[in-house]
GROMACS .gro file of C-alpha atoms in nm:
model
  221
    1UNK     CA    1   0.039  -2.474  -0.012
    2UNK     CA    2  -0.169  -2.270   0.230
    3UNK     CA    3  -0.078  -1.959   0.427
    4UNK     CA    4   0.016  -1.991   0.792
    5UNK     CA    5  -0.291  -1.818   0.936
    6UNK     CA    6  -0.478  -1.883   1.258
    7UNK     CA    7  -0.858  -1.915   1.226
    8UNK     CA    8  -0.899  -1.564   1.371
    9UNK     CA    9  -0.645  -1.422   1.126
   10UNK     CA   10  -0.818  -1.592   0.834
   11UNK     CA   11  -1.158  -1.460   0.934
   12UNK     CA   12  -1.038  -1.106   1.001
   13UNK     CA   13  -0.812  -1.061   0.697
   14UNK     CA   14  -1.019  -1.209   0.415
   15UNK     CA   15  -1.066  -0.879   0.238
   16UNK     CA   16  -1.246  -0.769  -0.075
   17UNK     CA   17  -0.943  -0.757  -0.305
   18UNK     CA   18  -0.954  -0.533  -0.611
   19UNK     CA   19  -0.629  -0.339  -0.652
   20UNK     CA   20  -0.402  -0.622  -0.539
   21UNK     CA   21  -0.521  -0.892  -0.777
   22UNK     CA   22  -0.237  -1.038  -0.985
   23UNK     CA   23  -0.377  -1.030  -1.338
   24UNK     CA   24  -0.071  -1.194  -1.492
   25UNK     CA   25  -0.059  -1.520  -1.295
   26UNK     CA   26  -0.296  -1.804  -1.389
   27UNK     CA   27  -0.483  -1.978  -1.111
   28UNK     CA   28  -0.443  -2.357  -1.118
   29UNK     CA   29  -0.763  -2.552  -1.163
   30UNK     CA   30  -0.664  -2.776  -0.872
   31UNK     CA   31  -0.669  -2.483  -0.628
   32UNK     CA   32  -1.014  -2.374  -0.742
   33UNK     CA   33  -1.138  -2.730  -0.703
   34UNK     CA   34  -1.001  -2.742  -0.348
   35UNK     CA   35  -1.187  -2.421  -0.266
   36UNK     CA   36  -1.512  -2.560  -0.408
   37UNK     CA   37  -1.469  -2.882  -0.209
   38UNK     CA   38  -1.440  -2.674   0.109
   39UNK     CA   39  -1.728  -2.448   0.007
   40UNK     CA   40  -1.963  -2.743  -0.018
   41UNK     CA   41  -1.898  -2.830   0.346
   42UNK     CA   42  -2.099  -2.520   0.440
   43UNK     CA   43  -2.446  -2.543   0.598
   44UNK     CA   44  -2.732  -2.596   0.356
   45UNK     CA   45  -3.106  -2.576   0.420
   46UNK     CA   46  -3.264  -2.920   0.465
   47UNK     CA   47  -2.943  -3.069   0.323
   48UNK     CA   48  -3.066  -2.989  -0.028
   49UNK     CA   49  -2.717  -2.886  -0.148
   50UNK     CA   50  -2.854  -2.676  -0.433
   51UNK     CA   51  -2.531  -2.484  -0.483
   52UNK     CA   52  -2.337  -2.458  -0.810
   53UNK     CA   53  -2.012  -2.285  -0.905
   54UNK     CA   54  -1.948  -2.184  -1.264
   55UNK     CA   55  -1.577  -2.114  -1.315
   56UNK     CA   56  -1.467  -1.926  -1.624
   57UNK     CA   57  -1.103  -1.937  -1.733
   58UNK     CA   58  -1.116  -1.989  -2.111
   59UNK     CA   59  -1.001  -1.661  -2.276
   60UNK     CA   60  -1.293  -1.604  -2.514
   61UNK     CA   61  -1.547  -1.691  -2.245
   62UNK     CA   62  -1.370  -1.462  -1.997
   63UNK     CA   63  -1.393  -1.175  -2.246
   64UNK     CA   64  -1.766  -1.235  -2.293
   65UNK     CA   65  -1.825  -1.247  -1.918
   66UNK     CA   66  -1.609  -0.937  -1.859
   67UNK     CA   67  -1.810  -0.748  -2.120
   68UNK     CA   68  -2.134  -0.831  -1.937
   69UNK     CA   69  -1.976  -0.713  -1.610
   70UNK     CA   70  -1.886  -0.378  -1.765
   71UNK     CA   71  -2.231  -0.325  -1.917
   72UNK     CA   72  -2.417  -0.440  -1.605
   73UNK     CA   73  -2.224  -0.227  -1.356
   74UNK     CA   74  -2.381   0.112  -1.444
   75UNK     CA   75  -2.726  -0.047  -1.448
   76UNK     CA   76  -2.714  -0.151  -1.083
   77UNK     CA   77  -2.946   0.035  -0.849
   78UNK     CA   78  -3.013   0.010  -0.478
   79UNK     CA   79  -3.206   0.168  -0.197
   80UNK     CA   80  -3.112   0.530  -0.124
   81UNK     CA   81  -2.849   0.569   0.146
   82UNK     CA   82  -2.966   0.675   0.490
   83UNK     CA   83  -2.785   0.910   0.725
   84UNK     CA   84  -2.683   0.605   0.930
   85UNK     CA   85  -2.547   0.439   0.615
   86UNK     CA   86  -2.332   0.742   0.545
   87UNK     CA   87  -2.196   0.745   0.901
   88UNK     CA   88  -2.109   0.375   0.890
   89UNK     CA   89  -1.951   0.400   0.545
   90UNK     CA   90  -1.727   0.683   0.658
   91UNK     CA   91  -1.654   0.569   1.012
   92UNK     CA   92  -1.299   0.484   0.903
   93UNK     CA   93  -1.170   0.795   0.729
   94UNK     CA   94  -1.111   0.742   0.359
   95UNK     CA   95  -1.238   0.383   0.354
   96UNK     CA   96  -1.525   0.444   0.115
   97UNK     CA   97  -1.302   0.641  -0.120
   98UNK     CA   98  -1.060   0.348  -0.123
   99UNK     CA   99  -1.343   0.107  -0.203
  100UNK     CA  100  -1.452   0.307  -0.505
  101UNK     CA  101  -1.094   0.360  -0.614
  102UNK     CA  102  -1.048  -0.015  -0.603
  103UNK     CA  103  -1.368  -0.066  -0.799
  104UNK     CA  104  -1.245   0.170  -1.070
  105UNK     CA  105  -0.917  -0.023  -1.087
  106UNK     CA  106  -1.099  -0.357  -1.112
  107UNK     CA  107  -1.333  -0.224  -1.379
  108UNK     CA  108  -1.044  -0.096  -1.588
  109UNK     CA  109  -0.874  -0.437  -1.566
  110UNK     CA  110  -1.169  -0.675  -1.556
  111UNK     CA  111  -1.067  -0.826  -1.890
  112UNK     CA  112  -0.735  -0.929  -1.733
  113UNK     CA  113  -0.878  -1.127  -1.441
  114UNK     CA  114  -0.759  -1.488  -1.482
  115UNK     CA  115  -1.071  -1.653  -1.343
  116UNK     CA  116  -1.431  -1.566  -1.268
  117UNK     CA  117  -1.640  -1.767  -1.023
  118UNK     CA  118  -2.016  -1.731  -1.055
  119UNK     CA  119  -2.201  -1.917  -0.777
  120UNK     CA  120  -2.561  -2.013  -0.827
  121UNK     CA  121  -2.842  -2.181  -0.639
  122UNK     CA  122  -3.126  -2.393  -0.773
  123UNK     CA  123  -3.470  -2.241  -0.734
  124UNK     CA  124  -3.560  -1.884  -0.823
  125UNK     CA  125  -3.700  -1.660  -0.550
  126UNK     CA  126  -3.810  -1.361  -0.758
  127UNK     CA  127  -4.090  -1.182  -0.566
  128UNK     CA  128  -4.093  -1.462  -0.306
  129UNK     CA  129  -4.171  -1.386   0.062
  130UNK     CA  130  -3.889  -1.331   0.309
  131UNK     CA  131  -3.911  -1.684   0.449
  132UNK     CA  132  -3.849  -1.834   0.106
  133UNK     CA  133  -3.574  -1.582   0.030
  134UNK     CA  134  -3.401  -1.660   0.359
  135UNK     CA  135  -3.397  -2.032   0.290
  136UNK     CA  136  -3.254  -1.994  -0.058
  137UNK     CA  137  -2.989  -1.732   0.018
  138UNK     CA  138  -2.900  -1.901   0.344
  139UNK     CA  139  -2.809  -2.208   0.142
  140UNK     CA  140  -2.567  -2.031  -0.094
  141UNK     CA  141  -2.412  -1.739   0.097
  142UNK     CA  142  -2.230  -1.955   0.358
  143UNK     CA  143  -2.088  -2.170   0.079
  144UNK     CA  144  -1.960  -1.869  -0.114
  145UNK     CA  145  -1.803  -1.718   0.198
  146UNK     CA  146  -1.635  -2.052   0.265
  147UNK     CA  147  -1.501  -2.043  -0.090
  148UNK     CA  148  -1.361  -1.696  -0.031
  149UNK     CA  149  -1.199  -1.803   0.297
  150UNK     CA  150  -1.045  -2.107   0.129
  151UNK     CA  151  -0.914  -1.885  -0.149
  152UNK     CA  152  -0.754  -1.646   0.099
  153UNK     CA  153  -0.583  -1.937   0.275
  154UNK     CA  154  -0.427  -2.032  -0.058
  155UNK     CA  155  -0.296  -1.687  -0.144
  156UNK     CA  156  -0.588  -1.606  -0.372
  157UNK     CA  157  -0.802  -1.293  -0.362
  158UNK     CA  158  -1.169  -1.240  -0.437
  159UNK     CA  159  -1.429  -0.971  -0.400
  160UNK     CA  160  -1.802  -1.023  -0.371
  161UNK     CA  161  -1.990  -0.835  -0.641
  162UNK     CA  162  -2.349  -0.855  -0.760
  163UNK     CA  163  -2.267  -0.713  -1.100
  164UNK     CA  164  -2.448  -1.004  -1.262
  165UNK     CA  165  -2.782  -0.879  -1.131
  166UNK     CA  166  -2.901  -0.637  -1.400
  167UNK     CA  167  -2.794  -0.869  -1.683
  168UNK     CA  168  -2.834  -1.202  -1.507
  169UNK     CA  169  -3.040  -1.355  -1.785
  170UNK     CA  170  -2.780  -1.262  -2.046
  171UNK     CA  171  -2.497  -1.395  -1.830
  172UNK     CA  172  -2.689  -1.718  -1.774
  173UNK     CA  173  -2.728  -1.758  -2.151
  174UNK     CA  174  -2.355  -1.707  -2.210
  175UNK     CA  175  -2.274  -1.963  -1.939
  176UNK     CA  176  -2.541  -2.211  -2.046
  177UNK     CA  177  -2.714  -2.183  -1.709
  178UNK     CA  178  -3.091  -2.260  -1.709
  179UNK     CA  179  -3.215  -1.920  -1.597
  180UNK     CA  180  -3.563  -2.038  -1.500
  181UNK     CA  181  -3.420  -2.296  -1.262
  182UNK     CA  182  -3.100  -2.140  -1.122
  183UNK     CA  183  -3.028  -1.798  -0.969
  184UNK     CA  184  -2.681  -1.656  -1.022
  185UNK     CA  185  -2.601  -1.529  -0.673
  186UNK     CA  186  -2.277  -1.335  -0.720
  187UNK     CA  187  -1.988  -1.253  -0.951
  188UNK     CA  188  -1.643  -1.319  -0.803
  189UNK     CA  189  -1.317  -1.220  -0.975
  190UNK     CA  190  -1.045  -1.462  -0.862
  191UNK     CA  191  -0.667  -1.423  -0.882
  192UNK     CA  192  -0.352  -1.461  -0.681
  193UNK     CA  193  -0.294  -1.159  -0.461
  194UNK     CA  194   0.002  -0.925  -0.483
  195UNK     CA  195   0.139  -0.992  -0.138
  196UNK     CA  196  -0.054  -1.169   0.134
  197UNK     CA  197  -0.021  -0.916   0.417
  198UNK     CA  198  -0.383  -0.817   0.455
  199UNK     CA  199  -0.500  -0.662   0.781
  200UNK     CA  200  -0.833  -0.642   0.965
  201UNK     CA  201  -1.057  -0.359   0.849
  202UNK     CA  202  -1.161  -0.081   1.082
  203UNK     CA  203  -1.529  -0.137   1.153
  204UNK     CA  204  -1.789   0.047   1.356
  205UNK     CA  205  -1.773  -0.037   1.729
  206UNK     CA  206  -1.935  -0.351   1.864
  207UNK     CA  207  -2.183  -0.153   2.072
  208UNK     CA  208  -2.347  -0.030   1.752
  209UNK     CA  209  -2.426  -0.381   1.628
  210UNK     CA  210  -2.463  -0.603   1.936
  211UNK     CA  211  -2.807  -0.626   2.099
  212UNK     CA  212  -2.843  -0.833   2.415
  213UNK     CA  213  -3.180  -0.998   2.494
  214UNK     CA  214  -3.373  -0.728   2.304
  215UNK     CA  215  -3.320  -0.460   2.042
  216UNK     CA  216  -3.155  -0.142   2.164
  217UNK     CA  217  -3.147   0.165   1.945
  218UNK     CA  218  -2.798   0.290   1.865
  219UNK     CA  219  -2.707   0.636   1.751
  220UNK     CA  220  -2.397   0.762   1.579
  221UNK     CA  221  -2.178   0.998   1.782
   0.00000   0.00000   0.00000
């Protein structure tokens, strides 16, 4: 059974769900398979269809994967935040605090998540030029987003994480993924949601992201 959502409602209410994941309710394999079937209708560069989805539900395997998540999380690094980043992150009062609060909740309960979905794409792009990177990631990201939309429509919640990054090779070994041939693109917890009444997020105004005919510099208020 799917939720009664219009396309606009589906697109605007597919949230990153952390605190409202139902850790006590198993997710049927059939629902996950439906989501994967829809995910593989996404665009793919040159029709190569290099996507893969590793789904982990077996208890011992879930514990092993959860342990890697916990050890990888503090190892993640990124580019320093800019002043513009800080303004965007805090445009909606309290939103960033809620994100990190949700992350703490997910981390404390990661071992209880009933299913993990780890999407991958054939062909490593380590140190590759932007054109190669764009082709590879452009052939997996639309499919994963389609999976997340399909999950939302079925009362399931996900959140995109890249926690696999720092320990990708170790995670690949645990999953039996050939690391030299396949990149693990993301790490998605998957569960039924507690309630389905998700709302659109408050984002920065359109005029700060829309550029017509040519780039126009935008400044925060």
